[in-house]
Coordinates of C-alpha atoms in Angstrom, one line a residue:
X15 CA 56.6 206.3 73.4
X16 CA 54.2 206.7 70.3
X17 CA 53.2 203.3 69.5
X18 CA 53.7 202.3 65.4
X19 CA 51.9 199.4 63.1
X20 CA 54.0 198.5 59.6
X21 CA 51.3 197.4 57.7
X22 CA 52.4 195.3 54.7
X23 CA 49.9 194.5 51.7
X24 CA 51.0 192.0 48.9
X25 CA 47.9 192.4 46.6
X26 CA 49.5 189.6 44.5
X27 CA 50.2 187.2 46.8
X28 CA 49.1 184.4 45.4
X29 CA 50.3 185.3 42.1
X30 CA 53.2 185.9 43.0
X31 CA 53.7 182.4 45.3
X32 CA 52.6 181.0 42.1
X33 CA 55.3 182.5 39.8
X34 CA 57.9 181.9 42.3
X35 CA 57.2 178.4 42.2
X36 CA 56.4 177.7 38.6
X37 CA 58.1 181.0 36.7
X38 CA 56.7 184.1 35.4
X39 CA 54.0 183.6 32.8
X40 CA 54.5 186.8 30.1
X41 CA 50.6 185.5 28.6
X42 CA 47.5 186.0 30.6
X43 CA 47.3 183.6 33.3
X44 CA 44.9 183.7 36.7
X45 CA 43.9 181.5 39.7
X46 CA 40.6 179.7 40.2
X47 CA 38.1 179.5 43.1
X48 CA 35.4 177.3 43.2
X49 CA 32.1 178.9 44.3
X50 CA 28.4 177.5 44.1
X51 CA 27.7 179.4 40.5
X52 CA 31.1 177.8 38.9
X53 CA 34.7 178.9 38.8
X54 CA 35.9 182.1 39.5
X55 CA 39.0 184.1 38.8
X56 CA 40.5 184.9 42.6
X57 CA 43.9 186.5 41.5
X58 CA 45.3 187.5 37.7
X59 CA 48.4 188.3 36.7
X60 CA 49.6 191.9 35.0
X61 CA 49.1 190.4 31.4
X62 CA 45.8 189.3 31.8
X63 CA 44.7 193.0 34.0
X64 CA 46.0 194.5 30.8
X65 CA 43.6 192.3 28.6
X66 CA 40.8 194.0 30.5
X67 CA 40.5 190.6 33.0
X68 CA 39.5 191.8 36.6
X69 CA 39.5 189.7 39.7
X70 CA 36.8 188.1 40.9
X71 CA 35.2 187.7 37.3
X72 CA 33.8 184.1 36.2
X73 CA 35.6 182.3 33.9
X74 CA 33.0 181.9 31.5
X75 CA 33.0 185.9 31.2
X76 CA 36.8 185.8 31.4
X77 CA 37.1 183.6 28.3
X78 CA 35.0 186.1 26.7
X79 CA 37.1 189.0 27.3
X80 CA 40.6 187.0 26.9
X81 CA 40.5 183.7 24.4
X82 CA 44.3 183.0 25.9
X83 CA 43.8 183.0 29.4
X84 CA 45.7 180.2 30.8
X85 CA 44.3 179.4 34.3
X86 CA 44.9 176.9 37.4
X87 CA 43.6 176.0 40.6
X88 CA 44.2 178.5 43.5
X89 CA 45.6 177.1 46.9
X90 CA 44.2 178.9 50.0
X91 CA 46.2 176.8 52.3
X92 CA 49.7 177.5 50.8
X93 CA 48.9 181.3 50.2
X94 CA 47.9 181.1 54.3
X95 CA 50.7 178.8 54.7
X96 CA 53.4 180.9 53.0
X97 CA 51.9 184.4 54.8
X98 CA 52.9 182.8 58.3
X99 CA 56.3 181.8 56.8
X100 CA 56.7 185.5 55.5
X101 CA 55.5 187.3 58.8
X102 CA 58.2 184.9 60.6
X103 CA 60.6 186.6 58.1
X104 CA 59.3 189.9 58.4
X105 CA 60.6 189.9 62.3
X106 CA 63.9 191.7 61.1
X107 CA 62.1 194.7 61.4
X108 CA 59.5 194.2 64.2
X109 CA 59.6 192.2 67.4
X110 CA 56.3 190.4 66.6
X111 CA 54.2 190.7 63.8
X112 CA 50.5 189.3 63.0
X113 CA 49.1 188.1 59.5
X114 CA 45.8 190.0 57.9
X115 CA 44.5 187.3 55.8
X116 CA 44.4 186.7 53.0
X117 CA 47.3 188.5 52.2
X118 CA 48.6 191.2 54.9
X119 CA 50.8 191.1 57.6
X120 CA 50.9 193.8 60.5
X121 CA 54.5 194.6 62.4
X122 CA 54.8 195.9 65.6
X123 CA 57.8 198.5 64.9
X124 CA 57.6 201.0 68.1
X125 CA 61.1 202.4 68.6
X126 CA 63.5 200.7 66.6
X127 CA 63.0 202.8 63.5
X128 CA 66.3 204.4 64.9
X129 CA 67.9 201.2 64.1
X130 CA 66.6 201.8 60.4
X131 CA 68.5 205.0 59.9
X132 CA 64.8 206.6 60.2
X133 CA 61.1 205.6 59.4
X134 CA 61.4 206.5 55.8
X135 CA 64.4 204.3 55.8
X136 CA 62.5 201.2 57.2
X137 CA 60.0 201.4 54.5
X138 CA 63.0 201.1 52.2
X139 CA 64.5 198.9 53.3
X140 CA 61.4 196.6 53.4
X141 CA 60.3 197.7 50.1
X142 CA 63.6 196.8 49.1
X143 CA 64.0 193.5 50.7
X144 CA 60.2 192.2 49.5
X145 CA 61.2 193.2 46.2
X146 CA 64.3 190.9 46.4
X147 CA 61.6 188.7 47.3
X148 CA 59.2 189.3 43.7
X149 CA 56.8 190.2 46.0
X150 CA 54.2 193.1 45.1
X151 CA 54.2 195.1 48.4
X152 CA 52.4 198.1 49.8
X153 CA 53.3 200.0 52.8
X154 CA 52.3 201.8 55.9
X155 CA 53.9 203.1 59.2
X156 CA 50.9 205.0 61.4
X157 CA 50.2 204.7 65.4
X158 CA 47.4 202.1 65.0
X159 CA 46.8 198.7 63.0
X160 CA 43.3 200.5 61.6
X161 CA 45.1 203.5 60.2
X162 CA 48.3 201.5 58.9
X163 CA 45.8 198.9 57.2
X164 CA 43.8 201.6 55.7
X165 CA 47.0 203.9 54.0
X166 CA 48.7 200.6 52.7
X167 CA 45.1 199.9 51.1
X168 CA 43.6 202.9 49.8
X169 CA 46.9 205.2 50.3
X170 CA 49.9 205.6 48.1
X171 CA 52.2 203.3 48.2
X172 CA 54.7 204.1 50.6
X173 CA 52.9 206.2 53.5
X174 CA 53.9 207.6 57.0
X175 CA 51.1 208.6 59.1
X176 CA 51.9 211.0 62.1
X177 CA 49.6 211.9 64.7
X178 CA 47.7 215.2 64.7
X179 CA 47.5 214.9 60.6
X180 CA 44.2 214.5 58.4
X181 CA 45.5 211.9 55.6
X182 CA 42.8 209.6 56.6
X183 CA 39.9 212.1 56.2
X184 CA 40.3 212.0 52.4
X185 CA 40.0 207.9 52.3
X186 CA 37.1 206.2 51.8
X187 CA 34.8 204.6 53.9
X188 CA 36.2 200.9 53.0
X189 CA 39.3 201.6 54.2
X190 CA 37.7 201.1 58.1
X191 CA 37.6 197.1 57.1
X192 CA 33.9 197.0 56.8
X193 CA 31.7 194.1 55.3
X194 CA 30.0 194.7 52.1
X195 CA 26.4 195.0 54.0
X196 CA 27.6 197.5 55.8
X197 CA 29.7 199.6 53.0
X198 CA 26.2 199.6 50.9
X199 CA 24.2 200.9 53.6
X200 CA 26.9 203.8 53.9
X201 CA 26.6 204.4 50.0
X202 CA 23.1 204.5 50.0
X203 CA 23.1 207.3 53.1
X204 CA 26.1 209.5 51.0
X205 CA 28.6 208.6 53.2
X206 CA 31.3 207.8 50.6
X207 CA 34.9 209.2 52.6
X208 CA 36.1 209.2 56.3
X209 CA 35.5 212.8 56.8
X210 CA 31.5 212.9 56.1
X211 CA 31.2 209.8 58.9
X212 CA 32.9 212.9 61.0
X213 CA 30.1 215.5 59.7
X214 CA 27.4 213.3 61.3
X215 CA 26.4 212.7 64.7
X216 CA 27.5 210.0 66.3
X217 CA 24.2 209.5 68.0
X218 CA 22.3 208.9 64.9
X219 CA 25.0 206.4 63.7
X220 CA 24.7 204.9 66.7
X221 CA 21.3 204.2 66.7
X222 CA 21.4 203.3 63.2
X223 CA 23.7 200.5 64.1
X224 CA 22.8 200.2 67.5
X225 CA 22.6 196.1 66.9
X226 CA 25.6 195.6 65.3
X227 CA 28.0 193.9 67.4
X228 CA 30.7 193.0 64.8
X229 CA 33.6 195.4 64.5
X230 CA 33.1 194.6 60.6
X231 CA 29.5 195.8 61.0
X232 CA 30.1 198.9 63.1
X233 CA 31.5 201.8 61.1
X234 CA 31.7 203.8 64.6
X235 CA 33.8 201.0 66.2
X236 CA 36.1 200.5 63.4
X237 CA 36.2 204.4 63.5
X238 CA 37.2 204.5 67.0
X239 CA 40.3 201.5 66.2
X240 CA 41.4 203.7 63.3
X241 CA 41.8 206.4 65.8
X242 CA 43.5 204.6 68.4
X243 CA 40.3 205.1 71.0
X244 CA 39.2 201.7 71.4
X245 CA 42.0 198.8 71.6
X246 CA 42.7 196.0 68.7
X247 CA 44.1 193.0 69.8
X248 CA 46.1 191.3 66.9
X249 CA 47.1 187.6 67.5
X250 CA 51.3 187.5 67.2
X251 CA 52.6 184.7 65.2
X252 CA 55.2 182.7 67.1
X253 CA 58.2 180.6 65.7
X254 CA 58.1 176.8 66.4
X255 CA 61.2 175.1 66.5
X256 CA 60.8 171.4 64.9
X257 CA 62.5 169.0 66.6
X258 CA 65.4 167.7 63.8
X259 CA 68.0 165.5 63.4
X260 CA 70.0 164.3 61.1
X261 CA 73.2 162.5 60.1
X262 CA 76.5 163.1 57.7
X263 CA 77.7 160.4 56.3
X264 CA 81.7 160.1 55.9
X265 CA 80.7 157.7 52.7
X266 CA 77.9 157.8 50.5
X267 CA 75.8 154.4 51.0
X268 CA 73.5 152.3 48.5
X269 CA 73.2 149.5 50.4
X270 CA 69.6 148.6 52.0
X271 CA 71.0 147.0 55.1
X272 CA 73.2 150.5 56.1
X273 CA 70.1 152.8 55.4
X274 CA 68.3 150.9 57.7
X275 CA 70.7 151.2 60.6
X276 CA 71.2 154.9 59.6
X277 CA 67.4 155.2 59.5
X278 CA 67.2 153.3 63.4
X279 CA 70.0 156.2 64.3
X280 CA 68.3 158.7 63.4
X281 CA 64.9 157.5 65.2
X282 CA 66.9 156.8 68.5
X283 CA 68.4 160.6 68.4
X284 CA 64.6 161.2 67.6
X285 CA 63.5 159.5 70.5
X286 CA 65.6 161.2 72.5
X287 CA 65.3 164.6 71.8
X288 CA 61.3 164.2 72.0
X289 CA 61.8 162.6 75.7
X290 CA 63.9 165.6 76.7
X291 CA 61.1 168.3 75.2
X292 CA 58.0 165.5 77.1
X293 CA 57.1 165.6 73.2
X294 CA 55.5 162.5 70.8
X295 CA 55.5 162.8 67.1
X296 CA 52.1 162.8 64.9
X297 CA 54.0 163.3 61.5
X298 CA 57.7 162.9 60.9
X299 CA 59.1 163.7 57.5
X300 CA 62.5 161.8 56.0
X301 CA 64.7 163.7 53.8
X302 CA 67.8 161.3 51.8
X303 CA 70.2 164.1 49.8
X304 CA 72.0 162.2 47.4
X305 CA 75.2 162.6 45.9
X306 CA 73.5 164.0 42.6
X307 CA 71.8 167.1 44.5
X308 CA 68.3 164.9 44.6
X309 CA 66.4 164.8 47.8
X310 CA 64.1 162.1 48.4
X311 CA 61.5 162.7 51.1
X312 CA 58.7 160.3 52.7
X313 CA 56.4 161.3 54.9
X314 CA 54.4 159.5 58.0
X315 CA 51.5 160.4 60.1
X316 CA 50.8 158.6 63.3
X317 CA 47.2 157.6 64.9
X318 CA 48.9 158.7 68.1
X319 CA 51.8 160.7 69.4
X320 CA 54.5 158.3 69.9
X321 CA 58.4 158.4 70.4
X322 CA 58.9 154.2 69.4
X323 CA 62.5 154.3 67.9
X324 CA 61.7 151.0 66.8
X325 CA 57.9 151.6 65.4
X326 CA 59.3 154.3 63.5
X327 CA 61.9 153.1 61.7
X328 CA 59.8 149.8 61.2
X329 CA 57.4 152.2 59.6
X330 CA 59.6 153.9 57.4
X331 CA 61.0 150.5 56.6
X332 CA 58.3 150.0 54.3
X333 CA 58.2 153.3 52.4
X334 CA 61.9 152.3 51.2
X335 CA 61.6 149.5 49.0
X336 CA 61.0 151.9 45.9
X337 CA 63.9 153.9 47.0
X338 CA 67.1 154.5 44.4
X339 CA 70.0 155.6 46.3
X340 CA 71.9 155.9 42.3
X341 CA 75.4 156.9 43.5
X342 CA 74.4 157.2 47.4
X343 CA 73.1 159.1 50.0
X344 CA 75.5 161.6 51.9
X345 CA 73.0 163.6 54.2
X346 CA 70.4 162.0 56.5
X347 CA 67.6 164.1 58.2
X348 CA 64.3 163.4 60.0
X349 CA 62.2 166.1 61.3
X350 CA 58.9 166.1 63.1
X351 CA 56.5 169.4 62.3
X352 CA 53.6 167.8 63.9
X353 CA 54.0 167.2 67.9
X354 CA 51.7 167.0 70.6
X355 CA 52.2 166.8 74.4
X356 CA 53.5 163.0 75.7
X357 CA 54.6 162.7 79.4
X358 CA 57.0 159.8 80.5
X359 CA 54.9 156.6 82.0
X360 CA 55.7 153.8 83.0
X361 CA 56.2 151.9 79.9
X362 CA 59.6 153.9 79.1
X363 CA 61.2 153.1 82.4
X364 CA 60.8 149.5 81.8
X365 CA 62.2 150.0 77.9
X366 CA 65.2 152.0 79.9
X367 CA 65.8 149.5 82.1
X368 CA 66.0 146.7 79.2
X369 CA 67.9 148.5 77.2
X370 CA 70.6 149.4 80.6
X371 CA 69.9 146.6 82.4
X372 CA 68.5 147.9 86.1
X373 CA 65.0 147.9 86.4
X374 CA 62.8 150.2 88.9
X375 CA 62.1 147.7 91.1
X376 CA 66.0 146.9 91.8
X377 CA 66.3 150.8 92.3
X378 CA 63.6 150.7 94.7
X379 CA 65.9 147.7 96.4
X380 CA 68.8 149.4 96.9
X381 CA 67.2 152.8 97.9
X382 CA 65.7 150.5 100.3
X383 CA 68.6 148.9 101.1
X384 CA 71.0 152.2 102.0
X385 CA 68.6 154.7 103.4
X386 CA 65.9 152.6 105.5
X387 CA 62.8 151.0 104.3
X388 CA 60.7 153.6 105.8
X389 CA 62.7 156.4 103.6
X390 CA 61.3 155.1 100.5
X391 CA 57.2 155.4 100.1
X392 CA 54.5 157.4 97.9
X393 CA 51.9 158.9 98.4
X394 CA 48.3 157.3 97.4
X395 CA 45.1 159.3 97.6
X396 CA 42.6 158.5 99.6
X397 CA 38.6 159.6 99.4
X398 CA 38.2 161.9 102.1
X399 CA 37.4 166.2 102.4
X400 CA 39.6 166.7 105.4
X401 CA 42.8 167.5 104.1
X402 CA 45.4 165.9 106.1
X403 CA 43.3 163.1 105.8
X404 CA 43.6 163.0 101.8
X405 CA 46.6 160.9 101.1
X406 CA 48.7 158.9 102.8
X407 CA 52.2 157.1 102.1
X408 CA 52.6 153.2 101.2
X409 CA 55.4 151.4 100.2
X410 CA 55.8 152.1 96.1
X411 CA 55.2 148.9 94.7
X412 CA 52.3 148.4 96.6
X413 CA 48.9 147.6 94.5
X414 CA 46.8 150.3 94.1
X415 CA 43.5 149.2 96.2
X416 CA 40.1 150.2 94.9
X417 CA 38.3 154.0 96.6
X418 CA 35.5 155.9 96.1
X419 CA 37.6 158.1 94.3
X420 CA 39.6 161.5 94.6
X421 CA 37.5 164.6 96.3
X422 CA 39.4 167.6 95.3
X423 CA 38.9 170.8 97.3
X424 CA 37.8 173.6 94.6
X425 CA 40.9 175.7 95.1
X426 CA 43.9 173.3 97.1
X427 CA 46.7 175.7 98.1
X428 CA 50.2 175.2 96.8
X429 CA 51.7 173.6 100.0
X430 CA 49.7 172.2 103.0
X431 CA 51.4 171.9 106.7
X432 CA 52.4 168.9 108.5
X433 CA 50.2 169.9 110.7
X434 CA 47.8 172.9 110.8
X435 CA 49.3 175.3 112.8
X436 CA 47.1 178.0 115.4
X437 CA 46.2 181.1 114.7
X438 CA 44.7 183.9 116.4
X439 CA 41.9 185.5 114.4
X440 CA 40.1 189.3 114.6
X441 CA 36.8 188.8 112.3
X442 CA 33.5 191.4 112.1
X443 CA 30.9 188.8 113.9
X444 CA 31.2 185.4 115.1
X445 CA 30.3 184.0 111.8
X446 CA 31.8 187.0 109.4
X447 CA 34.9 187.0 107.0
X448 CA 38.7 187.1 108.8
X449 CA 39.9 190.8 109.1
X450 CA 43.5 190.7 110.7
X451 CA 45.2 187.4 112.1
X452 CA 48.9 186.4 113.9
X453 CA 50.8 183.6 112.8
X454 CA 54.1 183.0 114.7
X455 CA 54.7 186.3 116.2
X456 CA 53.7 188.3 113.7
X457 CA 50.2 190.3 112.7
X458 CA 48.8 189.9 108.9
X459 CA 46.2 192.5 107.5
X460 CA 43.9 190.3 105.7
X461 CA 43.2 192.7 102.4
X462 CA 41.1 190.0 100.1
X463 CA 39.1 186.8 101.8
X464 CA 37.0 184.2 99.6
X465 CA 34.8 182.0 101.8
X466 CA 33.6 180.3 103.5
X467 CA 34.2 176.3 102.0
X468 CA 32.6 174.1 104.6
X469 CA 33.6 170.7 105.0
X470 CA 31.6 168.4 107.5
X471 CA 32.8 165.9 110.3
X472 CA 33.3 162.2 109.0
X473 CA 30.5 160.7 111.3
X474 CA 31.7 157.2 110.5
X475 CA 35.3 158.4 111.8
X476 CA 35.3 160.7 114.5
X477 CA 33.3 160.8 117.5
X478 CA 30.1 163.0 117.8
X479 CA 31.8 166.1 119.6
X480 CA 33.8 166.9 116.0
X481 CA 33.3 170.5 114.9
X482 CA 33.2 171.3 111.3
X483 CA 35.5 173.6 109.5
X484 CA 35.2 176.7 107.1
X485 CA 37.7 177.1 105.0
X486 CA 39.0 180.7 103.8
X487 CA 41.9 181.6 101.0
X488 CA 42.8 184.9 102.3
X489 CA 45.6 187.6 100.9
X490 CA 47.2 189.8 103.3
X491 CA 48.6 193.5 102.6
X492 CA 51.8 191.9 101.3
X493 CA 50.1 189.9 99.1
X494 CA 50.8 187.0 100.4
X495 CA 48.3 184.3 100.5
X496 CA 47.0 181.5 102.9
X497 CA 44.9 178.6 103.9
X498 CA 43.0 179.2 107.1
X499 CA 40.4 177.7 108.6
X500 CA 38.0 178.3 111.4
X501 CA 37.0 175.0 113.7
X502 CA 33.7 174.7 114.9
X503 CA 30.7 177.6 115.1
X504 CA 30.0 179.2 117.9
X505 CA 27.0 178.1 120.0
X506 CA 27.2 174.6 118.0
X507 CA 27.3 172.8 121.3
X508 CA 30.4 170.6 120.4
X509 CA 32.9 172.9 122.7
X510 CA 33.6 176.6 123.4
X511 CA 34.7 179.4 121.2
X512 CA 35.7 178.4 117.3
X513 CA 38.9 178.1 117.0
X514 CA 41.3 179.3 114.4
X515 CA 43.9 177.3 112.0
X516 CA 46.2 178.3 109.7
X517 CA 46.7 175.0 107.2
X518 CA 48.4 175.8 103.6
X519 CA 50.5 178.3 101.7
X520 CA 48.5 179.5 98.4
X521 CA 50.5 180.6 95.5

């Protein structure tokens, strides 16, 4: 199946995030950047392009040109912010999409135009749909990201590119996404559409660019990603589900004292569903709906992730003494956009077993107690390369004694024996790689083998006759893999012929 890219260009995006937010303006009106040579108009709205205003002008020169220009301060981060909420939304048409900053996104739409009623369909509907929206939208369906971003920029407004046609040929050369550097030095050489970079050999481009690395800076590789023969990798954006709770109340309350307790609920239920996801908040966000349709909402950032019912709603404690309820609160809700990674530790079994009144150690007791003292132990790691020699089991509450710390093996296998088990071994020359070996009854091809990891005899353990070991993770035809080990070298002096071990399971 023909692969096909929506692209979808809102050429007005901030303008019309702005309007949305704050109305439509009928009079001039534009957004500011700030650069190093003063203010600059970054986006203008229809009145002030029909004053003779263009983006990208300074203000000064704007002023100039239109006395009544009514400007304000662009926002970068809520235009980028509001593209990633809008390519979330844009999923009803496409099973993942990507944004195109500043103000594209690009849909992944292969086979479920049928769904649509068609491809010409789809781009109805999602002309239709953004327009619902006020947003100024362009559109393209083609087989690659290059080719969709180019028609939806320099096409006509609604285009369907097929393979085996020549729309693009007649487009110019800054519809292959290049920098400005680059789009110059193409000007200067007279190549001003798609078509003449086709008219010249692509040995003298490449030579001509033969240290550009950038796709931005490389008309021949953006060429070759318009085309489909070189492959774009576009970075999906994912839904995040906030963890959220909240609470309806069966009465509207004023009252200080019940907020608080409705504020401790709702940082328990908190608590609890971060535990569940091994989550701790960084920011949690408050939202009080009164009974009049206002929402009050307080904010709070953390210096670390943290699930403390109690440090939360002692937090939040203090950002309510301002608060007027007026004729109550109804709705309750506490959210938490900002999470990072927080794995149980000790500290919340003790709080669990305050709160339920058991405690670990009294676990431990009656574990003890019912299956056999020597059923209950955990394992404690111990400094040492040979591997069944690397932990060992001591009672749980036992105090951790002081080691030269961990040695881990480069790559441990998933499961190691009880005890390594023997193998019989075909290998190349006494000291080559493992070619075929039998392991309870039956005979393993050996297809891949990475080795050899030596490990030496503990001197200060074993007597002088120990052998030393090289260690082999091996893959067999099945792909399965293994953990084997040869004992000893031959000719070594510390015994006869090496022996052969077969000591983990690899995943």
């Amino acid at each position: 199946m023909a692969r096909r890219i929506l692209s979808i260009w809102c050429p007005q995006l901030a303008i019309d995030r702005w309007q949305l937010a704050e109305g439509e303006s009928p009079a001039p009106f534009a957004l500011l950047a700030e650069t190093a040579h003063g203010p600059r108009l970054a986006a203008i709205n229809a009145a002030a392009r029909r004053a003779g205003v263009q983006s990208g002008t300074m203000l000064a020169d704007a002023r100039a040109l239109c006395p009544d220009l009514a400007v304000a301060p662009g926002d970068p981060a809520g235009d980028r912010a509001f593209l990633e909420r809008l390519a979330i939304w844009a999923q009803r048409w496409g099973p993942w999409s990507a944004i195109d900053p500043p103000d594209g996104l690009l849909l992944d739409v292969t086979g479920v135009a049928h769904l649509f009623g068609g491809e010409a369909a789809l781009l109805d509907d999602a002309a239709l749909r953004l327009a619902a929206r006020r947003l100024t939208a362009r559109l393209a369906l083609a087989p690659t990201a290059g080719a969709a971003w180019a028609l939806s920029h320099y096409g006509p407004e609604r285009a369907i590119l097929h393979e085996g046609t020549t729309q693009l040929d007649d487009l110019p050369v800054a519809a292959l996404r290049l920098d400005p550097a680059t789009l110059l030095v193409l000007r200067r050489l007279g190549l001003k559409r798609i078509r003449d970079l086709s008219g010249v050999a692509r040995d003298a481009l490449a030579r001509r660019f033969r240290n550009s690395r950038a796709p931005a800076a490389n008309p021949l590789i953006r060429l070759d990603q318009l085309l489909g023969k070189v492959p774009e990798p576009l970075l999906p954006v994912i839904a995040a589900q906030v963890p959220l709770v909240q609470r309806r109340l069966m009465e509207p309350i004023r009252h200080r004292s019940l907020l608080d307790q409705v504020l401790g609920d709702l940082a328990a239920d908190m608590a609890r569903l971060l535990e569940g996801q091994a989550q701790g908040a960084r920011r949690l966000e408050l939202a009080l709906w009164k009974v009049d349709g206002e929402v009050l909402s307080r904010r709070l950032e953390l210096a670390a992730a943290s699930r403390d019912a109690a440090h939360v709603a002692r937090l939040f404690g203090g950002k309510l003494d301002d608060l007027d309820a007026g004729f109550g609160i109804e709705l309750a809700r506490l959210s938490a956009p900002w999470c990072e990674p927080l794995a149980l530790s000790q500290a919340d079994f003790e709080q669990a077993a305050e709160a339920h009144g058991t405690s670990l150690s009294a676990c431990i007791d009656r574990l003890a107690a019912r299956l056999g003292e020597s059923a209950v132990r955990r394992p404690l790691a111990v400094a040492s390369h040979v591997p069944e020699r690397a932990q060992r089991w001591v009672p749980p509450l036992e105090p951790e004694r002081a080691v030269q710390g961990q040695l881990a093996f480069h790559a441990p296998p998933l499961k190691l024996l009880d005890r390594a088990e023997p193998i019989a071994v075909l290998y190349a020359s006494p000291d080559g790689l493992p070619r075929r070996f039998r392991w309870r009854g039956q005979v393993h091809e050996i297809a891949r083998a990475e080795g050899p990891e030596r490990i030496a005899p503990e001197w200060w353990r074993e007597r002088s006759s120990a052998r030393l070991r090289d260690y082999y993770r091996i893959e067999d035809d099945q792909g399965r893999r293994y953990w084997i080990y040869r004992n000893g070298l031959a000719g070594d002096g510390r015994g006869g012929v090496p022996e052969w071990f077969l000591q983990g399971l690899c995943a």
